[in-house]
Protein backbone atom coordinates (compact mmCIF):
# COMPACT_ATOMS: atom_id res chain seq x y z
CA UNK A 1 0.00 0.00 0.00
CA UNK A 2 1.34 3.37 -0.94
CA UNK A 3 1.26 5.89 1.86
CA UNK A 4 0.29 9.51 1.40
CA UNK A 5 3.83 10.69 1.81
CA UNK A 6 5.01 8.20 -0.81
CA UNK A 7 2.38 9.40 -3.24
CA UNK A 8 3.52 12.92 -2.71
CA UNK A 9 7.17 11.98 -3.18
CA UNK A 10 6.43 10.09 -6.39
CA UNK A 11 4.55 12.95 -7.95
CA UNK A 12 7.18 15.46 -6.83
CA UNK A 13 9.98 13.33 -8.28
CA UNK A 14 8.13 12.76 -11.54
CA UNK A 15 7.44 16.45 -11.89
CA UNK A 16 11.04 17.43 -11.20
CA UNK A 17 12.25 15.06 -13.91
CA UNK A 18 9.51 16.01 -16.38
CA UNK A 19 10.11 19.70 -16.01
CA UNK A 20 13.84 19.21 -16.30
CA UNK A 21 14.42 20.78 -12.90
CA UNK A 22 16.68 17.87 -12.09
CA UNK A 23 18.45 15.32 -14.27
CA UNK A 24 18.58 12.61 -11.65
CA UNK A 25 16.57 11.54 -8.66
CA UNK A 26 18.19 9.79 -5.74
CA UNK A 27 15.88 8.04 -3.33
CA UNK A 28 14.96 4.65 -1.93
CA UNK A 29 13.15 1.68 -3.40
CA UNK A 30 12.17 -1.61 -1.81
CA UNK A 31 15.13 -3.92 -1.39
CA UNK A 32 15.31 -7.64 -2.00
CA UNK A 33 15.17 -8.48 1.70
CA UNK A 34 12.11 -7.97 3.82
CA UNK A 35 11.73 -4.47 5.29
CA UNK A 36 14.98 -3.29 3.74
CA UNK A 37 15.40 -0.63 1.09
CA UNK A 38 18.01 0.00 -1.49
CA UNK A 39 19.08 3.28 -3.09
CA UNK A 40 17.31 4.19 -6.31
CA UNK A 41 19.26 6.46 -8.62
CA UNK A 42 17.37 7.21 -11.79
CA UNK A 43 16.85 9.58 -14.69
CA UNK A 44 13.64 7.81 -15.68
CA UNK A 45 10.39 9.46 -14.61
CA UNK A 46 8.56 6.13 -14.71
CA UNK A 47 10.92 4.82 -12.03
CA UNK A 48 9.61 7.53 -9.70
CA UNK A 49 6.73 5.17 -8.93
CA UNK A 50 9.15 2.81 -7.25
CA UNK A 51 10.19 5.37 -4.63
CA UNK A 52 9.38 4.47 -1.03
CA UNK A 53 9.43 6.12 2.38
CA UNK A 54 9.24 4.00 5.50
CA UNK A 55 10.91 3.73 8.91
CA UNK A 56 13.75 1.70 7.37
CA UNK A 57 15.22 4.24 4.94
CA UNK A 58 18.57 3.88 6.56
CA UNK A 59 21.14 4.88 3.93
CA UNK A 60 22.66 8.31 3.88
CA UNK A 61 22.15 9.04 0.18
CA UNK A 62 24.22 12.19 0.22
CA UNK A 63 27.25 10.01 -0.44
CA UNK A 64 26.18 9.67 -4.09
CA UNK A 65 25.67 13.34 -4.85
CA UNK A 66 29.22 14.33 -5.69
CA UNK A 67 29.63 11.70 -8.37
CA UNK A 68 26.31 12.14 -10.15
CA UNK A 69 26.81 15.62 -11.51
CA UNK A 70 24.22 17.96 -12.97
CA UNK A 71 21.13 18.82 -11.02
CA UNK A 72 20.04 16.16 -8.60
CA UNK A 73 16.89 15.75 -6.55
CA UNK A 74 17.65 13.85 -3.37
CA UNK A 75 15.39 12.32 -0.76
CA UNK A 76 16.93 13.26 2.55
CA UNK A 77 16.21 12.90 6.24
CA UNK A 78 17.33 15.55 8.70
CA UNK A 79 20.70 13.90 9.30
CA UNK A 80 21.31 13.36 5.58
CA UNK A 81 20.57 17.03 5.02
CA UNK A 82 23.28 17.89 7.50
CA UNK A 83 25.71 15.85 5.41
CA UNK A 84 24.57 17.75 2.32
CA UNK A 85 25.01 21.09 4.07
CA UNK A 86 28.48 20.02 5.14
CA UNK A 87 29.35 19.19 1.53
CA UNK A 88 28.10 22.62 0.50
CA UNK A 89 30.23 24.24 3.21
CA UNK A 90 33.24 22.35 1.87
CA UNK A 91 32.40 23.49 -1.68
CA UNK A 92 32.04 19.91 -2.83
CA UNK A 93 28.50 20.60 -3.92
CA UNK A 94 26.74 23.74 -5.13
CA UNK A 95 23.49 24.50 -3.35
CA UNK A 96 21.74 25.29 -6.64
CA UNK A 97 22.60 21.85 -8.00
CA UNK A 98 20.65 19.93 -5.39
CA UNK A 99 16.95 19.87 -4.87
CA UNK A 100 16.54 18.67 -1.32
CA UNK A 101 13.35 16.68 -0.82
CA UNK A 102 13.11 16.68 2.95
CA UNK A 103 11.57 13.74 4.81
CA UNK A 104 10.59 14.47 8.38
CA UNK A 105 12.00 11.51 10.25
CA UNK A 106 10.95 10.09 13.58
CA UNK A 107 13.94 7.79 13.77
CA UNK A 108 14.98 4.74 11.79
CA UNK A 109 14.13 1.32 13.16
CA UNK A 110 17.10 -0.95 13.73
CA UNK A 111 16.21 -4.36 12.34
CA UNK A 112 19.09 -5.99 14.19
CA UNK A 113 17.69 -4.77 17.50
CA UNK A 114 14.22 -6.05 16.58
CA UNK A 115 15.61 -9.43 15.57
CA UNK A 116 17.46 -9.70 18.84
CA UNK A 117 14.44 -8.73 20.96
CA UNK A 118 12.09 -11.00 19.05
CA UNK A 119 14.58 -13.85 18.74
CA UNK A 120 13.46 -14.15 15.16
CA UNK A 121 14.81 -13.44 11.73
CA UNK A 122 13.31 -10.47 9.89
CA UNK A 123 11.86 -12.87 7.34
CA UNK A 124 9.66 -14.42 10.01
CA UNK A 125 8.10 -11.09 10.97
CA UNK A 126 4.89 -9.99 9.29
CA UNK A 127 4.85 -6.32 10.01
CA UNK A 128 6.70 -3.60 11.90
CA UNK A 129 4.98 -0.25 12.42
CA UNK A 130 5.89 2.86 14.28
CA UNK A 131 3.20 4.51 16.38
CA UNK A 132 4.38 7.61 18.23
CA UNK A 133 6.78 6.43 20.91
CA UNK A 134 6.10 2.76 20.29
CA UNK A 135 7.05 0.21 17.69
CA UNK A 136 4.65 -2.65 17.10
CA UNK A 137 5.83 -5.91 15.64
CA UNK A 138 3.32 -8.40 14.29
CA UNK A 139 4.03 -12.12 13.96
CA UNK A 140 1.23 -14.45 12.94
CA UNK A 141 -1.42 -12.05 14.13
CA UNK A 142 0.07 -11.58 17.58
CA UNK A 143 1.41 -8.12 18.32
CA UNK A 144 4.37 -7.15 20.38
CA UNK A 145 5.02 -3.59 21.53
CA UNK A 146 8.41 -1.99 22.20
CA UNK A 147 9.30 1.50 23.36
CA UNK A 148 10.70 3.20 20.27
CA UNK A 149 13.92 4.07 22.01
CA UNK A 150 14.71 0.40 22.45
CA UNK A 151 14.60 -0.30 18.75
CA UNK A 152 15.80 2.85 17.00
CA UNK A 153 19.32 2.94 15.61
CA UNK A 154 21.88 4.41 17.96
CA UNK A 155 22.65 7.51 15.96
CA UNK A 156 18.92 8.35 15.87
CA UNK A 157 18.87 8.24 19.64
CA UNK A 158 21.56 10.92 19.59
CA UNK A 159 19.66 13.06 17.06
CA UNK A 160 19.44 16.60 18.31
CA UNK A 161 18.54 18.28 15.04
CA UNK A 162 15.25 16.69 14.04
CA UNK A 163 13.95 19.95 12.66
CA UNK A 164 14.72 20.25 8.99
CA UNK A 165 16.10 23.67 8.20
CA UNK A 166 17.56 23.35 4.73
CA UNK A 167 15.22 22.00 2.06
CA UNK A 168 13.49 22.82 -1.20
CA UNK A 169 10.48 20.60 -0.79
CA UNK A 170 9.19 19.23 2.49
CA UNK A 171 7.13 16.07 2.19
CA UNK A 172 5.32 16.26 5.48
CA UNK A 173 5.03 18.10 8.72
CA UNK A 174 7.67 17.75 11.35
CA UNK A 175 8.01 14.43 13.11
CA UNK A 176 8.89 13.91 16.74
CA UNK A 177 11.94 11.85 17.42
CA UNK A 178 12.40 9.87 20.56
CA UNK A 179 15.90 10.64 21.71
CA UNK A 180 17.94 9.04 24.40
CA UNK A 181 21.39 10.51 24.39
CA UNK A 182 22.43 8.43 27.41
CA UNK A 183 21.61 5.21 25.61
CA UNK A 184 23.32 6.41 22.48
CA UNK A 185 26.56 7.10 24.35
CA UNK A 186 26.48 4.17 26.76
CA UNK A 187 29.67 2.63 25.37
CA UNK A 188 31.40 6.02 25.35
CA UNK A 189 30.52 6.44 28.98
CA UNK A 190 31.89 3.02 29.84
CA UNK A 191 35.12 3.74 28.00
CA UNK A 192 35.56 7.16 29.56
CA UNK A 193 35.43 5.59 33.01
CA UNK A 194 38.29 3.21 32.19
CA UNK A 195 41.98 3.93 32.75
CA UNK A 196 43.72 4.73 29.41
CA UNK A 197 45.49 1.38 29.20
CA UNK A 198 42.21 -0.47 29.40
CA UNK A 199 40.65 1.76 26.76
CA UNK A 200 43.59 1.05 24.51
CA UNK A 201 43.11 -2.69 25.01
CA UNK A 202 39.45 -2.31 24.13
CA UNK A 203 40.15 -0.52 20.87
CA UNK A 204 42.98 -2.87 20.09
CA UNK A 205 40.64 -5.84 20.43
CA UNK A 206 38.17 -4.10 18.12
CA UNK A 207 40.69 -3.28 15.41
CA UNK A 208 42.14 -6.77 15.49
CA UNK A 209 38.90 -7.70 13.75
CA UNK A 210 39.03 -5.01 11.08
CA UNK A 211 39.59 -6.47 7.63
CA UNK A 212 40.30 -3.10 5.97
CA UNK A 213 37.49 -3.49 3.51
CA UNK A 214 37.12 0.32 3.65
CA UNK A 215 33.35 0.01 3.60
CA UNK A 216 33.22 2.61 6.37
CA UNK A 217 35.04 5.06 4.15
CA UNK A 218 33.04 4.27 1.03
CA UNK A 219 29.66 4.94 2.64
CA UNK A 220 30.82 8.11 4.36
CA UNK A 221 29.66 11.33 2.72
CA UNK A 222 32.45 13.21 4.49
CA UNK A 223 35.14 10.92 3.04
CA UNK A 224 35.17 12.43 -0.41
CA UNK A 225 38.90 12.58 -1.15
CA UNK A 226 39.66 11.23 -4.62
CA UNK A 227 42.73 9.59 -3.22
CA UNK A 228 42.72 8.51 0.39
CA UNK A 229 45.95 8.57 2.40
CA UNK A 230 45.73 4.81 2.79
CA UNK A 231 46.25 4.38 -0.93
CA UNK A 232 49.25 6.66 -1.19
CA UNK A 233 52.35 4.69 -2.03
CA UNK A 234 55.06 7.34 -1.92
CA UNK A 235 55.24 7.59 0.96
CA UNK A 236 53.09 4.67 2.04
CA UNK A 237 51.58 6.25 5.15
CA UNK A 238 50.32 2.97 6.48
CA UNK A 239 50.85 -0.62 5.55
CA UNK A 240 48.06 -2.00 3.38
CA UNK A 241 48.08 -5.23 5.37
CA UNK A 242 45.27 -5.51 7.92
CA UNK A 243 47.45 -5.49 11.03
CA UNK A 244 45.61 -4.13 14.02
CA UNK A 245 48.05 -1.26 14.46
CA UNK A 246 47.47 0.00 10.94
CA UNK A 247 43.76 -0.70 11.08
CA UNK A 248 43.55 1.46 14.16
CA UNK A 249 45.65 4.21 12.61
CA UNK A 250 43.47 4.15 9.53
CA UNK A 251 40.27 4.61 11.48
CA UNK A 252 41.66 7.15 13.94
CA UNK A 253 43.10 9.24 11.13
CA UNK A 254 39.89 8.94 9.16
CA UNK A 255 37.91 10.15 12.14
CA UNK A 256 40.24 13.08 12.60
CA UNK A 257 40.05 13.94 8.92
CA UNK A 258 36.26 14.05 9.03
CA UNK A 259 36.08 15.99 12.30
CA UNK A 260 33.66 18.86 11.86
CA UNK A 261 32.19 17.26 8.73
CA UNK A 262 31.03 14.00 10.27
CA UNK A 263 27.44 14.37 11.35
CA UNK A 264 27.45 11.08 13.27
CA UNK A 265 24.99 9.71 10.73
CA UNK A 266 26.02 6.19 11.72
CA UNK A 267 26.48 4.94 8.16
CA UNK A 268 30.03 3.72 8.83
CA UNK A 269 29.05 1.62 11.81
CA UNK A 270 26.18 0.06 9.90
CA UNK A 271 28.41 -0.74 6.95
CA UNK A 272 31.13 -2.41 9.00
CA UNK A 273 30.91 -6.15 8.32
CA UNK A 274 32.67 -7.08 11.55
CA UNK A 275 30.64 -4.85 13.85
CA UNK A 276 33.27 -2.42 15.13
CA UNK A 277 31.41 0.19 17.22
CA UNK A 278 32.33 3.14 15.00
CA UNK A 279 29.42 5.25 16.24
CA UNK A 280 31.23 5.43 19.57
CA UNK A 281 34.11 7.05 17.70
CA UNK A 282 32.08 9.38 15.51
CA UNK A 283 29.83 10.52 18.33
CA UNK A 284 32.77 11.08 20.63
CA UNK A 285 34.41 13.16 17.93
CA UNK A 286 31.24 15.24 17.56
CA UNK A 287 31.26 15.79 21.31
CA UNK A 288 34.90 16.88 21.30
CA UNK A 289 34.27 19.32 18.47
CA UNK A 290 31.25 20.75 20.26
CA UNK A 291 33.06 21.05 23.55
CA UNK A 292 36.20 22.68 22.18
CA UNK A 293 34.78 24.89 19.45
CA UNK A 294 31.01 24.90 19.91
CA UNK A 295 30.68 23.65 16.39
CA UNK A 296 28.11 21.25 14.99
CA UNK A 297 28.70 19.70 11.60
CA UNK A 298 26.37 20.60 8.77
CA UNK A 299 24.04 22.97 10.56
CA UNK A 300 24.80 26.19 8.71
CA UNK A 301 25.59 26.23 5.02
CA UNK A 302 27.08 29.72 5.21
CA UNK A 303 29.43 28.97 8.10
CA UNK A 304 33.11 28.32 7.50
CA UNK A 305 34.02 24.64 7.90
CA UNK A 306 35.41 23.77 11.33
CA UNK A 307 38.96 23.33 10.15
CA UNK A 308 39.00 26.49 8.07
CA UNK A 309 37.66 28.68 10.84
CA UNK A 310 39.38 29.83 14.00
CA UNK A 311 39.12 32.24 16.88
CA UNK A 312 42.21 34.13 17.91
CA UNK A 313 41.83 32.80 21.45
CA UNK A 314 40.80 29.19 21.89
CA UNK A 315 42.19 25.89 23.18
CA UNK A 316 45.20 27.80 24.52
CA UNK A 317 45.26 25.65 27.66
CA UNK A 318 46.44 22.76 25.48
CA UNK A 319 49.51 24.63 24.20
CA UNK A 320 52.68 25.56 26.07
CA UNK B 1 53.38 1.42 32.42
CA UNK B 2 56.36 -0.20 34.06
CA UNK B 3 59.14 2.11 35.12
CA UNK B 4 62.52 1.72 33.52
CA UNK B 5 65.31 3.25 35.60
CA UNK B 6 67.30 4.72 32.71
CA UNK B 7 64.50 5.30 30.30
CA UNK B 8 65.25 8.02 27.78
CA UNK B 9 62.15 8.98 25.82
CA UNK B 10 62.41 9.53 22.08
CA UNK B 11 60.59 12.67 21.01
CA UNK B 12 59.82 13.78 17.49
CA UNK B 13 59.59 17.54 17.04
CA UNK B 14 57.80 19.15 14.11
CA UNK B 15 59.08 22.72 14.12
CA UNK B 16 57.94 25.60 11.97
CA UNK B 17 60.91 26.85 9.96
CA UNK B 18 60.21 30.53 10.60
CA UNK B 19 60.05 30.50 14.35
CA UNK B 20 60.49 27.39 16.47
CA UNK B 21 63.15 25.92 14.20
CA UNK B 22 65.07 29.17 14.42
CA UNK B 23 64.36 29.19 18.15
CA UNK B 24 65.93 25.74 18.43
CA UNK B 25 68.92 27.05 16.48
CA UNK B 26 69.21 29.96 18.84
CA UNK B 27 69.11 27.61 21.82
CA UNK B 28 72.10 25.88 20.28
CA UNK B 29 74.10 28.97 19.34
CA UNK B 30 73.50 30.50 22.74
CA UNK B 31 74.68 27.24 24.33
CA UNK B 32 71.48 26.54 26.20
CA UNK B 33 71.40 22.99 27.51
CA UNK B 34 68.43 20.82 26.77
CA UNK B 35 67.90 17.05 26.68
CA UNK B 36 69.09 15.33 23.53
CA UNK B 37 65.89 13.29 23.42
CA UNK B 38 64.30 15.30 20.64
CA UNK B 39 64.75 14.65 16.91
CA UNK B 40 63.63 17.53 14.77
CA UNK B 41 61.79 17.73 11.46
CA UNK B 42 61.49 21.16 9.87
CA UNK B 43 58.04 21.95 8.51
CA UNK B 44 57.09 25.03 6.46
CA UNK B 45 54.51 26.19 9.03
CA UNK B 46 52.80 24.56 11.98
CA UNK B 47 49.76 24.52 9.70
CA UNK B 48 51.45 21.66 7.84
CA UNK B 49 50.69 19.31 10.69
CA UNK B 50 48.29 16.49 9.94
CA UNK B 51 47.07 14.15 12.69
CA UNK B 52 48.42 11.36 10.50
CA UNK B 53 52.02 12.59 10.99
CA UNK B 54 51.50 12.56 14.73
CA UNK B 55 49.98 9.14 15.02
CA UNK B 56 52.46 7.66 12.58
CA UNK B 57 55.34 8.90 14.72
CA UNK B 58 53.78 7.13 17.71
CA UNK B 59 53.21 4.00 15.67
CA UNK B 60 56.86 4.05 14.60
CA UNK B 61 58.12 4.06 18.15
CA UNK B 62 58.39 7.66 19.30
CA UNK B 63 57.35 8.16 22.91
CA UNK B 64 56.04 11.64 22.31
CA UNK B 65 55.52 14.26 19.62
CA UNK B 66 56.04 18.01 19.86
CA UNK B 67 54.50 20.42 17.37
CA UNK B 68 55.79 23.94 17.68
CA UNK B 69 54.98 27.07 15.73
CA UNK B 70 54.85 30.84 15.78
CA UNK B 71 52.88 32.61 18.50
CA UNK B 72 49.23 33.44 17.71
CA UNK B 73 49.22 36.45 15.41
CA UNK B 74 52.79 35.80 14.22
CA UNK B 75 52.32 33.03 11.68
CA UNK B 76 54.04 33.95 8.42
CA UNK B 77 51.04 32.66 6.55
CA UNK B 78 48.67 34.52 8.87
CA UNK B 79 46.50 31.68 10.07
CA UNK B 80 48.49 28.44 9.81
CA UNK B 81 49.03 28.19 13.53
CA UNK B 82 45.36 28.86 14.30
CA UNK B 83 44.39 25.97 12.09
CA UNK B 84 47.13 23.81 13.57
CA UNK B 85 45.77 24.62 17.01
CA UNK B 86 42.32 23.27 16.15
CA UNK B 87 43.81 20.10 14.71
CA UNK B 88 46.15 19.57 17.65
CA UNK B 89 43.41 20.15 20.21
CA UNK B 90 41.11 17.64 18.54
CA UNK B 91 43.88 15.11 18.05
CA UNK B 92 44.92 15.33 21.68
CA UNK B 93 41.40 14.76 22.95
CA UNK B 94 40.66 11.99 20.50
CA UNK B 95 43.90 10.12 21.14
CA UNK B 96 43.10 10.30 24.83
CA UNK B 97 39.78 8.63 24.14
CA UNK B 98 41.60 5.86 22.26
CA UNK B 99 43.80 5.30 25.29
CA UNK B 100 46.90 7.25 24.28
CA UNK B 101 48.02 9.51 27.14
CA UNK B 102 47.52 13.17 26.15
CA UNK B 103 51.07 13.98 27.35
CA UNK B 104 52.37 12.13 24.32
CA UNK B 105 51.24 14.96 22.09
CA UNK B 106 52.67 18.32 23.05
CA UNK B 107 52.43 21.69 21.39
CA UNK B 108 54.11 25.01 21.99
CA UNK B 109 54.51 28.48 20.57
CA UNK B 110 58.19 29.35 20.36
CA UNK B 111 59.43 32.36 18.44
CA UNK B 112 62.81 32.71 16.74
CA UNK B 113 64.06 34.74 19.68
CA UNK B 114 62.96 32.27 22.34
CA UNK B 115 65.90 29.89 22.46
CA UNK B 116 65.49 29.75 26.21
CA UNK B 117 61.83 28.81 26.00
CA UNK B 118 62.59 26.09 23.49
CA UNK B 119 65.15 24.55 25.83
CA UNK B 120 62.65 24.72 28.69
CA UNK B 121 59.86 23.14 26.67
CA UNK B 122 62.07 20.24 25.64
CA UNK B 123 63.25 19.74 29.21
CA UNK B 124 59.69 19.78 30.53
CA UNK B 125 58.24 17.36 28.05
CA UNK B 126 61.21 15.04 28.40
CA UNK B 127 60.56 14.96 32.15
CA UNK B 128 56.84 14.34 31.56
CA UNK B 129 57.54 11.48 29.21
CA UNK B 130 60.10 9.95 31.53
CA UNK B 131 57.40 9.74 34.14
CA UNK B 132 54.97 8.27 31.65
CA UNK B 133 57.36 5.59 30.47
CA UNK B 134 57.92 4.08 27.04
CA UNK B 135 55.24 4.12 24.39
CA UNK B 136 54.68 0.42 23.96
CA UNK B 137 51.16 0.90 22.72
CA UNK B 138 51.81 -0.27 19.22
CA UNK B 139 54.42 -2.84 20.20
CA UNK B 140 52.66 -6.12 20.75
CA UNK B 141 52.01 -8.18 17.71
S1 LIG C 1 32.32 9.06 9.75
FE1 LIG C 1 30.54 7.62 9.86
S2 LIG C 1 29.03 8.75 11.09
FE2 LIG C 1 30.51 10.28 10.38
S3 LIG C 1 29.64 11.11 8.46
FE3 LIG C 1 31.05 9.41 7.89
S4 LIG C 1 29.69 7.60 7.76
FE4 LIG C 1 28.54 9.19 8.91
S1 LIG D 1 34.10 -1.18 7.64
FE1 LIG D 1 34.87 -2.13 9.55
S2 LIG D 1 36.18 -3.84 8.82
FE2 LIG D 1 35.86 -2.49 7.04
S3 LIG D 1 37.65 -1.09 7.09
FE3 LIG D 1 35.97 -0.07 8.20
S4 LIG D 1 36.32 -0.60 10.37
FE4 LIG D 1 37.52 -2.07 9.12
S1 LIG E 1 54.77 30.23 9.81
FE1 LIG E 1 55.27 29.54 11.81
S2 LIG E 1 53.35 28.70 12.40
FE2 LIG E 1 52.85 29.42 10.42
CSV table of N, CA and C in Angstrom, one decimal, chain A residues 5 19 31 43-44 53 61 69 107 122 126 160 168 189 195 216 230 249 251 269 296 301 316 320:
chain,number,residue,atom,x,y,z
A,5,UNK,N,2.5,10.0,2.0
A,5,UNK,CA,3.8,10.7,1.8
A,5,UNK,C,4.6,10.1,0.6
A,19,UNK,N,9.9,18.3,-15.7
A,19,UNK,CA,10.1,19.7,-16.0
A,19,UNK,C,11.6,20.0,-16.2
A,31,UNK,N,14.0,-3.1,-1.2
A,31,UNK,CA,15.1,-3.9,-1.4
A,31,UNK,C,14.7,-5.4,-1.6
A,43,UNK,N,17.2,8.4,-13.8
A,43,UNK,CA,16.9,9.6,-14.7
A,43,UNK,C,15.5,9.4,-15.3
A,44,UNK,N,14.9,8.2,-15.0
A,44,UNK,CA,13.6,7.8,-15.7
A,44,UNK,C,12.4,8.2,-14.8
A,53,UNK,N,9.0,5.5,1.1
A,53,UNK,CA,9.4,6.1,2.4
A,53,UNK,C,8.9,5.2,3.5
A,61,UNK,N,22.0,9.0,1.6
A,61,UNK,CA,22.1,9.0,0.2
A,61,UNK,C,23.0,10.2,-0.3
A,69,UNK,N,26.7,14.5,-10.6
A,69,UNK,CA,26.8,15.6,-11.5
A,69,UNK,C,25.5,16.1,-12.0
A,107,UNK,N,13.0,8.8,13.3
A,107,UNK,CA,13.9,7.8,13.8
A,107,UNK,C,13.8,6.5,12.9
A,122,UNK,N,14.3,-11.4,10.4
A,122,UNK,CA,13.3,-10.5,9.9
A,122,UNK,C,12.3,-11.1,8.9
A,126,UNK,N,5.9,-10.4,10.3
A,126,UNK,CA,4.9,-10.0,9.3
A,126,UNK,C,4.8,-8.5,9.1
A,160,UNK,N,19.9,15.4,17.6
A,160,UNK,CA,19.4,16.6,18.3
A,160,UNK,C,19.0,17.7,17.3
A,168,UNK,N,14.2,22.2,-0.1
A,168,UNK,CA,13.5,22.8,-1.2
A,168,UNK,C,12.0,22.4,-1.2
A,189,UNK,N,30.5,6.2,27.5
A,189,UNK,CA,30.5,6.4,29.0
A,189,UNK,C,31.4,5.4,29.7
A,195,UNK,N,40.6,3.3,32.9
A,195,UNK,CA,42.0,3.9,32.7
A,195,UNK,C,42.4,3.8,31.3
A,216,UNK,N,33.5,1.4,5.5
A,216,UNK,CA,33.2,2.6,6.4
A,216,UNK,C,33.5,3.9,5.6
A,230,UNK,N,45.4,6.2,2.7
A,230,UNK,CA,45.7,4.8,2.8
A,230,UNK,C,46.2,4.2,1.5
A,249,UNK,N,45.2,2.9,13.1
A,249,UNK,CA,45.7,4.2,12.6
A,249,UNK,C,44.8,4.7,11.5
A,251,UNK,N,41.6,4.1,11.0
A,251,UNK,CA,40.3,4.6,11.5
A,251,UNK,C,40.4,5.9,12.3
A,269,UNK,N,29.2,2.8,10.9
A,269,UNK,CA,29.1,1.6,11.8
A,269,UNK,C,28.1,0.6,11.2
A,296,UNK,N,28.9,22.5,15.3
A,296,UNK,CA,28.1,21.3,15.0
A,296,UNK,C,28.1,21.1,13.5
A,301,UNK,N,24.9,26.3,6.3
A,301,UNK,CA,25.6,26.2,5.0
A,301,UNK,C,26.5,27.4,4.7
A,316,UNK,N,43.8,27.4,24.1
A,316,UNK,CA,45.2,27.8,24.5
A,316,UNK,C,45.7,27.0,25.7
A,320,UNK,N,51.7,25.0,25.1
A,320,UNK,CA,52.7,25.6,26.1
A,320,UNK,C,53.1,26.9,25.6
